[in-house]
Short mmCIF file of C-alpha atoms in Angstrom, two decimals:
data_model
loop_
_atom_site.label_atom_id
_atom_site.label_comp_id
_atom_site.label_asym_id
_atom_site.label_seq_id
_atom_site.Cartn_x
_atom_site.Cartn_y
_atom_site.Cartn_z
CA MET A 69 -0.10 0.13 -0.01
CA THR A 70 1.18 3.38 -0.94
CA LEU A 71 1.94 6.14 1.84
CA ARG A 72 -0.60 8.22 2.84
CA VAL A 73 0.46 12.02 2.43
CA VAL A 74 -1.51 14.47 4.90
CA ASP A 75 -1.45 18.23 4.46
CA ILE A 76 -2.38 20.28 7.60
CA THR A 77 -2.90 24.17 7.41
CA GLN A 78 -4.59 27.08 9.20
CA TRP A 79 -5.12 29.31 6.05
CA TYR A 80 -7.78 27.29 4.32
CA ALA A 81 -11.29 28.86 4.05
CA PRO A 82 -13.97 29.22 1.45
CA ARG A 83 -12.83 32.41 0.25
CA SER A 84 -9.31 31.56 0.95
CA GLY A 85 -6.23 31.67 -2.08
CA GLY A 86 -3.00 29.97 -2.73
CA ILE A 87 -2.90 27.22 -0.32
CA ARG A 88 -6.27 26.23 -0.68
CA THR A 89 -5.60 26.37 -4.67
CA TYR A 90 -2.43 24.18 -4.14
CA LEU A 91 -4.44 21.54 -1.75
CA HIS A 92 -7.25 21.23 -4.24
CA ALA A 93 -4.86 20.85 -6.90
CA LYS A 94 -2.97 18.15 -4.97
CA ALA A 95 -5.82 16.35 -4.22
CA GLN A 96 -6.64 16.08 -8.21
CA TYR A 97 -3.05 15.20 -8.55
CA ALA A 98 -3.61 12.29 -6.17
CA ARG A 99 -6.73 11.01 -7.23
CA ALA A 100 -5.13 10.87 -11.11
CA ARG A 101 -2.71 8.73 -9.97
CA ARG A 102 -4.03 6.66 -7.49
CA LEU A 103 -2.19 7.76 -4.27
CA ARG A 104 -3.35 8.25 -0.72
CA HIS A 105 -3.88 11.63 0.28
CA ALA A 106 -5.63 13.50 3.20
CA LEU A 107 -6.13 16.95 4.68
CA ILE A 108 -6.64 18.33 8.07
CA VAL A 109 -8.26 22.12 7.87
CA PRO A 110 -9.96 24.48 10.21
CA GLY A 111 -13.84 24.99 10.11
CA GLY A 112 -16.74 25.88 11.98
CA ALA A 113 -18.04 22.44 12.82
CA PRO A 114 -16.16 18.92 12.99
CA ALA A 115 -16.95 17.13 9.95
CA VAL A 116 -15.33 14.60 7.09
CA THR A 117 -15.85 15.94 3.85
CA ARG A 118 -14.09 15.47 0.48
CA VAL A 119 -11.94 17.03 -2.29
CA GLU A 120 -11.77 14.54 -5.30
CA ARG A 121 -10.73 11.37 -3.58
CA SER A 122 -8.88 12.89 -0.55
CA PRO A 123 -10.80 12.83 2.73
CA VAL A 124 -10.71 16.59 4.36
CA ALA A 125 -10.79 16.46 8.35
CA VAL A 126 -12.46 19.80 9.70
CA VAL A 127 -11.27 20.67 13.10
CA PRO A 128 -13.47 23.19 14.88
CA ALA A 129 -11.65 26.54 15.16
CA LEU A 130 -12.22 30.08 16.38
CA PRO A 131 -12.80 32.73 13.84
CA THR A 132 -10.82 35.90 12.77
CA ALA A 133 -12.00 39.23 12.45
CA GLN A 134 -11.24 38.56 8.28
CA GLU A 135 -13.98 38.57 5.74
CA THR A 136 -12.57 35.76 3.95
CA GLY A 137 -13.90 33.52 6.90
CA TYR A 138 -10.45 32.20 8.01
CA ARG A 139 -10.44 30.31 11.22
CA LEU A 140 -7.88 29.17 13.77
CA ILE A 141 -7.29 26.26 15.10
CA PRO A 142 -6.23 27.08 18.97
CA HIS A 143 -4.38 24.02 20.30
CA PRO A 144 -3.20 20.86 18.40
CA ARG A 145 -4.65 18.29 20.36
CA PRO A 146 -7.28 17.69 17.59
CA ILE A 147 -5.04 18.16 15.01
CA LEU A 148 -2.97 14.89 16.62
CA ARG A 149 -6.16 13.10 16.97
CA TRP A 150 -6.45 12.95 13.26
CA LEU A 151 -3.13 12.44 12.49
CA GLU A 152 -3.57 9.25 14.66
CA ARG A 153 -6.68 8.45 12.86
CA LEU A 154 -5.46 9.23 9.27
CA ASP A 155 -2.07 6.78 9.87
CA PRO A 156 0.12 8.95 7.50
CA GLY A 157 3.30 8.12 5.97
CA VAL A 158 4.50 11.84 5.40
CA VAL A 159 2.75 14.89 7.10
CA VAL A 160 2.82 18.21 5.55
CA VAL A 161 2.55 21.65 7.26
CA HIS A 162 1.91 24.59 5.27
CA ASP A 163 2.45 27.23 7.90
CA ALA A 164 4.57 27.93 11.27
CA THR A 165 1.25 28.93 13.13
CA ALA A 166 -0.40 25.12 12.27
CA PHE A 167 1.99 23.94 15.41
CA PRO A 168 4.84 22.43 13.70
CA ARG A 169 6.52 21.79 16.85
CA SER A 170 4.12 19.38 18.63
CA ILE A 171 3.57 17.86 15.25
CA CYS A 172 7.25 17.13 14.91
CA ARG A 173 7.29 15.63 18.13
CA TRP A 174 4.40 13.32 17.39
CA ALA A 175 5.44 12.40 13.96
CA ARG A 176 9.15 11.69 15.58
CA SER A 177 8.03 9.43 18.10
CA ARG A 178 6.33 7.22 15.33
CA GLY A 179 9.08 7.67 12.58
CA VAL A 180 6.71 9.71 10.45
CA PRO A 181 8.75 12.46 8.61
CA VAL A 182 7.32 16.03 8.45
CA VAL A 183 7.94 18.31 5.71
CA LEU A 184 7.16 22.35 6.12
CA LEU A 185 5.99 24.16 2.95
CA VAL A 186 6.64 27.92 3.38
CA HIS A 187 3.95 29.78 1.01
CA SER A 188 4.54 33.13 2.82
CA GLU A 189 6.76 34.49 5.42
CA LEU A 190 4.68 35.20 8.61
CA GLN A 191 6.25 38.86 9.13
CA ALA A 192 4.68 40.05 5.97
CA GLY A 193 1.02 39.81 7.63
CA ALA A 194 2.18 42.56 9.89
CA ALA A 195 2.26 45.18 7.03
CA GLY A 196 -1.31 45.70 7.71
CA ALA A 197 -1.30 46.41 11.56
CA PRO A 198 -1.32 49.82 12.71
CA ALA A 199 1.90 51.45 12.85
CA ALA A 200 2.77 51.54 16.74
CA LEU A 201 2.12 47.60 16.61
CA ARG A 202 3.87 46.58 13.33
CA LEU A 203 7.24 46.33 14.34
CA PRO A 204 6.35 44.22 17.47
CA ALA A 205 3.82 42.11 15.27
CA GLN A 206 6.90 41.53 12.92
CA HIS A 207 9.04 40.32 15.75
CA VAL A 208 6.35 38.02 17.08
CA LEU A 209 5.56 36.85 13.80
CA ARG A 210 9.21 36.26 12.79
CA SER A 211 9.75 34.12 15.87
CA ILE A 212 6.92 32.16 14.92
CA GLN A 213 8.48 31.41 11.62
CA GLN A 214 11.87 30.51 12.83
CA ARG A 215 10.63 28.37 15.69
CA GLY A 216 8.74 26.39 12.79
CA LEU A 217 11.95 25.92 11.19
CA ASP A 218 13.49 23.78 13.77
CA GLY A 219 12.28 20.33 13.35
CA PRO A 220 10.84 19.01 10.14
CA ASP A 221 12.58 16.79 8.01
CA ALA A 222 12.64 19.05 4.92
CA VAL A 223 11.59 22.58 4.55
CA ILE A 224 10.19 23.65 1.01
CA ALA A 225 10.01 27.26 -0.38
CA THR A 226 8.08 28.38 -3.50
CA ALA A 227 10.80 30.76 -4.61
CA PRO A 228 14.53 30.97 -4.42
CA SER A 229 14.64 34.52 -2.49
CA VAL A 230 12.36 33.07 0.19
CA ALA A 231 14.75 30.24 0.58
CA ARG A 232 17.36 32.25 0.81
CA ARG A 233 16.15 34.38 3.50
CA LEU A 234 14.93 31.60 5.66
CA ASN A 235 18.40 29.92 5.32
CA ALA A 236 19.91 33.08 6.61
CA ALA A 237 17.89 33.92 9.11
CA SER A 238 17.85 29.98 10.60
CA GLY A 239 20.69 28.28 8.66
CA VAL A 240 18.19 25.56 7.72
CA HIS A 241 18.75 23.97 4.14
CA VAL A 242 15.79 25.08 2.31
CA LEU A 243 14.56 23.24 -0.83
CA VAL A 244 12.72 25.38 -3.67
CA SER A 245 9.51 24.01 -5.53
CA PRO A 246 7.70 26.75 -7.72
CA LEU A 247 3.82 26.45 -7.53
CA GLY A 248 1.81 25.98 -10.84
CA VAL A 249 -1.67 26.42 -12.38
CA ASP A 250 -4.35 24.42 -13.51
CA THR A 251 -3.69 24.59 -17.06
CA ASP A 252 -7.13 22.78 -17.91
CA VAL A 253 -8.75 26.01 -16.84
CA PHE A 254 -6.05 28.48 -17.33
CA ARG A 255 -4.82 28.33 -21.17
CA PRO A 256 -5.33 31.04 -23.91
CA ARG A 257 -8.76 31.34 -24.74
CA PRO A 258 -10.90 33.99 -26.76
CA ALA A 259 -11.95 37.09 -25.01
CA ASP A 260 -15.67 37.16 -24.11
CA PRO A 261 -17.18 40.01 -25.86
CA VAL A 262 -20.28 40.24 -23.69
CA LEU A 263 -17.87 40.36 -20.58
CA ARG A 264 -15.87 42.97 -22.06
CA ARG A 265 -18.77 45.26 -23.39
CA THR A 266 -19.84 44.78 -19.40
CA LEU A 267 -16.51 46.24 -18.08
CA ALA A 268 -15.32 48.60 -20.55
CA GLU A 269 -16.24 50.75 -23.48
CA PRO A 270 -14.70 49.80 -26.79
CA ASN A 271 -11.98 52.60 -26.88
CA GLN A 272 -10.87 51.51 -23.32
CA THR A 273 -8.18 49.56 -21.86
CA LEU A 274 -9.32 47.00 -19.51
CA LEU A 275 -6.66 46.01 -16.87
CA LEU A 276 -7.50 43.20 -14.33
CA HIS A 277 -6.41 42.44 -10.56
CA VAL A 278 -7.32 39.29 -8.87
CA GLY A 279 -6.88 38.96 -5.21
CA ARG A 280 -7.64 39.36 -1.51
CA ILE A 281 -8.16 43.34 -1.04
CA SER A 282 -6.53 43.71 2.68
CA SER A 283 -4.01 46.39 3.38
CA ASP A 284 -1.17 43.83 3.97
CA LYS A 285 -1.39 43.54 0.04
CA HIS A 286 -1.20 47.09 -0.61
CA PRO A 287 -4.19 47.46 -2.99
CA GLU A 288 -3.80 50.99 -2.87
CA LEU A 289 -1.04 50.78 -5.31
CA LEU A 290 -3.38 49.73 -7.97
CA ILE A 291 -5.69 53.02 -7.85
CA GLU A 292 -2.58 55.02 -7.40
CA MET A 293 -1.59 53.65 -10.54
CA LEU A 294 -4.91 53.93 -12.12
CA ALA A 295 -4.66 57.65 -11.13
CA ALA A 296 -1.65 57.89 -13.30
CA LEU A 297 -3.33 56.15 -16.31
CA HIS A 298 -6.46 58.07 -16.12
CA ASP A 299 -5.84 60.20 -18.99
CA ASP A 300 -5.19 57.04 -21.15
CA GLY A 301 -8.65 55.49 -20.95
CA VAL A 302 -8.09 52.59 -18.57
CA VAL A 303 -10.69 50.78 -16.73
CA LEU A 304 -9.49 48.60 -14.03
CA ALA A 305 -11.40 45.56 -12.98
CA ILE A 306 -10.89 43.98 -9.27
CA ALA A 307 -12.09 40.58 -8.59
CA GLY A 308 -11.79 40.15 -5.04
CA ALA A 309 -13.05 41.12 -1.30
CA GLY A 310 -11.55 41.58 1.87
CA SER A 311 -11.26 44.20 4.86
CA ALA A 312 -9.37 47.15 2.69
CA ALA A 313 -12.17 46.91 0.30
CA ARG A 314 -14.24 50.18 1.33
CA PRO A 315 -11.13 52.12 2.25
CA LEU A 316 -10.28 51.38 -1.56
CA GLU A 317 -13.35 52.79 -2.94
CA GLY A 318 -12.61 55.44 -0.73
CA LEU A 319 -9.21 56.18 -1.97
CA ALA A 320 -10.59 55.90 -5.62
CA ARG A 321 -13.50 58.64 -4.77
CA ASP A 322 -10.44 60.77 -3.43
CA LEU A 323 -8.58 60.66 -6.62
CA GLY A 324 -11.07 60.87 -8.92
CA VAL A 325 -10.88 57.48 -10.50
CA LEU A 326 -14.00 55.63 -8.97
CA ASP A 327 -15.84 55.66 -12.32
CA ALA A 328 -13.19 53.81 -13.80
CA VAL A 329 -12.97 50.78 -11.23
CA ARG A 330 -15.03 47.68 -11.16
CA PHE A 331 -14.98 46.18 -7.74
CA LEU A 332 -16.50 42.60 -8.74
CA GLY A 333 -16.24 40.96 -5.32
CA HIS A 334 -15.06 37.62 -4.35
CA VAL A 335 -15.17 35.39 -7.97
CA ASP A 336 -14.92 31.60 -6.86
CA ASP A 337 -15.42 30.14 -10.16
CA ARG A 338 -11.82 29.45 -11.53
CA ALA A 339 -13.32 29.43 -15.12
CA THR A 340 -14.80 33.06 -14.34
CA ILE A 341 -11.45 34.08 -13.52
CA ALA A 342 -9.66 32.53 -16.65
CA THR A 343 -12.57 34.33 -18.66
CA LEU A 344 -11.75 37.17 -17.17
CA CYS A 345 -7.95 36.94 -17.70
CA ALA A 346 -8.52 36.23 -21.37
CA THR A 347 -10.80 39.21 -21.78
CA ALA A 348 -8.52 41.96 -20.08
CA ASP A 349 -5.78 43.45 -21.96
CA ALA A 350 -3.17 43.11 -19.15
CA PHE A 351 -3.24 41.81 -15.37
CA VAL A 352 -1.61 43.89 -12.83
CA HIS A 353 -0.29 42.61 -9.41
CA ALA A 354 0.98 45.10 -7.13
CA ASN A 355 1.81 43.60 -3.89
CA PRO A 356 5.59 44.37 -3.27
CA GLY A 357 7.59 41.46 -1.67
CA GLU A 358 4.86 38.90 -2.92
CA THR A 359 6.59 35.36 -1.79
CA PHE A 360 4.95 33.78 -4.79
CA GLY A 361 2.11 35.25 -6.57
CA LEU A 362 -0.13 32.45 -8.13
CA ALA A 363 -2.73 34.65 -9.67
CA PRO A 364 0.06 36.23 -12.38
CA LEU A 365 1.13 32.96 -13.34
CA GLU A 366 -2.74 31.78 -13.95
CA ALA A 367 -3.04 35.26 -15.81
CA LEU A 368 -0.18 34.39 -17.99
CA ALA A 369 -1.05 30.94 -18.42
CA CYS A 370 -4.20 32.33 -20.28
CA GLY A 371 -1.95 34.20 -23.05
CA THR A 372 -2.54 37.64 -20.99
CA ARG A 373 -0.09 40.25 -20.59
CA VAL A 374 1.01 40.48 -16.98
CA VAL A 375 2.62 43.45 -14.76
CA VAL A 376 4.28 42.34 -11.87
CA PRO A 377 6.98 43.89 -9.34
CA ALA A 378 10.41 42.90 -9.79
CA ASP A 379 10.67 41.09 -6.66
CA ALA A 380 7.79 38.72 -6.52
CA GLY A 381 8.66 35.33 -6.27
CA VAL A 382 6.83 34.51 -9.82
CA THR A 383 9.15 36.34 -11.57
CA GLU A 384 12.30 33.58 -10.41
CA THR A 385 10.33 30.97 -12.32
CA PRO A 386 11.21 30.54 -16.09
CA ALA A 387 7.37 32.08 -16.81
CA GLY A 388 8.98 35.48 -15.06
CA ALA A 389 10.64 36.11 -18.29
CA LEU A 390 7.22 36.84 -20.33
CA MET A 391 6.28 39.23 -17.41
CA THR A 392 6.68 42.77 -17.41
CA ARG A 393 8.63 43.41 -14.04
CA VAL A 394 8.51 46.97 -12.29
CA ALA A 395 9.98 48.64 -9.58
CA PRO A 396 8.23 47.25 -6.21
CA GLY A 397 6.21 49.66 -4.56
CA ASP A 398 5.96 52.18 -7.05
CA PRO A 399 2.76 53.32 -8.53
CA ALA A 400 4.29 55.30 -11.35
CA ALA A 401 6.60 52.11 -12.01
CA LEU A 402 3.23 50.37 -12.30
CA ALA A 403 1.77 52.62 -14.52
CA ALA A 404 4.77 52.65 -16.91
CA GLY A 405 4.88 48.83 -16.86
CA VAL A 406 1.49 48.87 -18.15
CA ARG A 407 2.26 51.19 -21.10
CA SER A 408 5.20 49.09 -21.84
CA ALA A 409 3.45 45.59 -21.76
CA LEU A 410 0.50 47.12 -24.08
CA LEU A 411 3.17 47.94 -26.54
CA GLU A 412 4.21 44.26 -26.72
CA PRO A 413 1.89 41.34 -28.38
CA PRO A 414 0.17 38.83 -25.71
CA PRO A 415 2.57 36.20 -24.19
CA ARG A 416 2.70 32.56 -25.70
CA PRO A 417 3.48 30.43 -22.41
CA ASP A 418 4.64 26.79 -22.38
CA LEU A 419 1.76 25.26 -20.58
CA ASP A 420 3.78 21.98 -20.21
CA GLN A 421 6.32 24.35 -17.98
CA LEU A 422 3.20 26.10 -15.90
CA GLY A 423 1.32 22.96 -14.99
CA TRP A 424 0.71 21.70 -11.31
CA ALA A 425 2.09 17.92 -12.42
CA ALA A 426 5.84 19.26 -12.43
CA ALA A 427 5.29 20.35 -8.70
CA PHE A 428 3.70 17.42 -7.42
CA ASP A 429 6.20 15.31 -9.17
CA ARG A 430 8.95 17.03 -7.36
CA GLU A 431 7.35 16.69 -3.84
CA TRP A 432 6.18 12.92 -4.05
CA ALA A 433 9.77 11.96 -4.93
CA LEU A 434 10.63 13.92 -2.12
CA TYR A 435 8.10 12.26 0.13
CA GLY A 436 9.07 8.68 -1.05
CA LEU A 437 12.71 9.44 -0.48
CA LEU A 438 12.06 10.66 3.34
CA ALA A 439 9.84 7.89 3.96
CA GLY A 440 12.37 5.24 2.97
CA ARG A 441 15.03 7.14 5.09
CA ALA A 442 12.41 6.71 8.17
CA ALA A 443 12.01 3.21 7.27
CA ASP A 444 15.52 2.72 7.13
CA ALA A 445 15.97 4.01 10.44
CA THR A 446 13.34 1.99 12.12
CA VAL A 447 14.96 -1.48 10.89
CA ALA A 448 18.30 -0.05 12.06
CA ALA A 449 17.22 0.61 15.09
#
């Protein structure tokens, strides 16, 4: 019987982003290859559901103030009880707040290897905190992240720059495995003329942004960019929801560009997002210091021009060469990048290079190696 891989995260909710996308793609990969896989995630009430063929153990968790519906599991005990029931061959922890040290102690006593997959650096979450609390919050979150690195049998980052920073801070060797996209959904397709007419006039340029609207993502850069492009006849569609949506609308009003913004709210359907990407003239991702940036990669897979900060992790993948990279945190640079991108023909991505299969092939090879080492150690003991 093949080993079972169990993924654990705190950052999973109906409207959550990259980690949820990763886990659902992983479940699809596991089903297609008949691999044993399960998830442990937070929720409102205990339950067992399924994604593809993968069982999903839902652990009761406390609600947060975020509009995305995130909940936090307050104690590791229910996670450990589920691990006992699921009997994993490898455990994959997706964030340092999911009790990696407790999970490592449980796993070490049973000869089960643990992998920590770092999707983002925790201290970045303090960017939206009040100024007086920002530095203390960054310190606390950085400490939690570094403590989480001490114990797993392997640590994976999604971009080389993140791996270098984690290594410099902790001395831990960090592997790199870039994320992918669902190329059955995100692939070049014709623009939707009805959708286009709904969002922009025939003589207007349609820009698109997809992502959670929260202060740590710096969405104000999008509106400031739009103000710089206002005389160019540009419209910006924003697909996303979050606590910063209302302040963002106020900023657009103050800068005189509210009539050029289309707030679409949260869009859950992946095919609809792909159609939006294919219909837009360019996709703009503004968040400086983005650990990876899955949405720009999805837009690129649709053959859409992409403008992205030069320090985003996605620019370190081969696909980054097809994106227009600009100085981070600078709305004028974003505006100049949009003008430059629009002068170029739409990109023609290599979909084989962008798909999830390559990422999960790498990861399952690592799981097998770690499980084999654990088995050898048990025999030797």
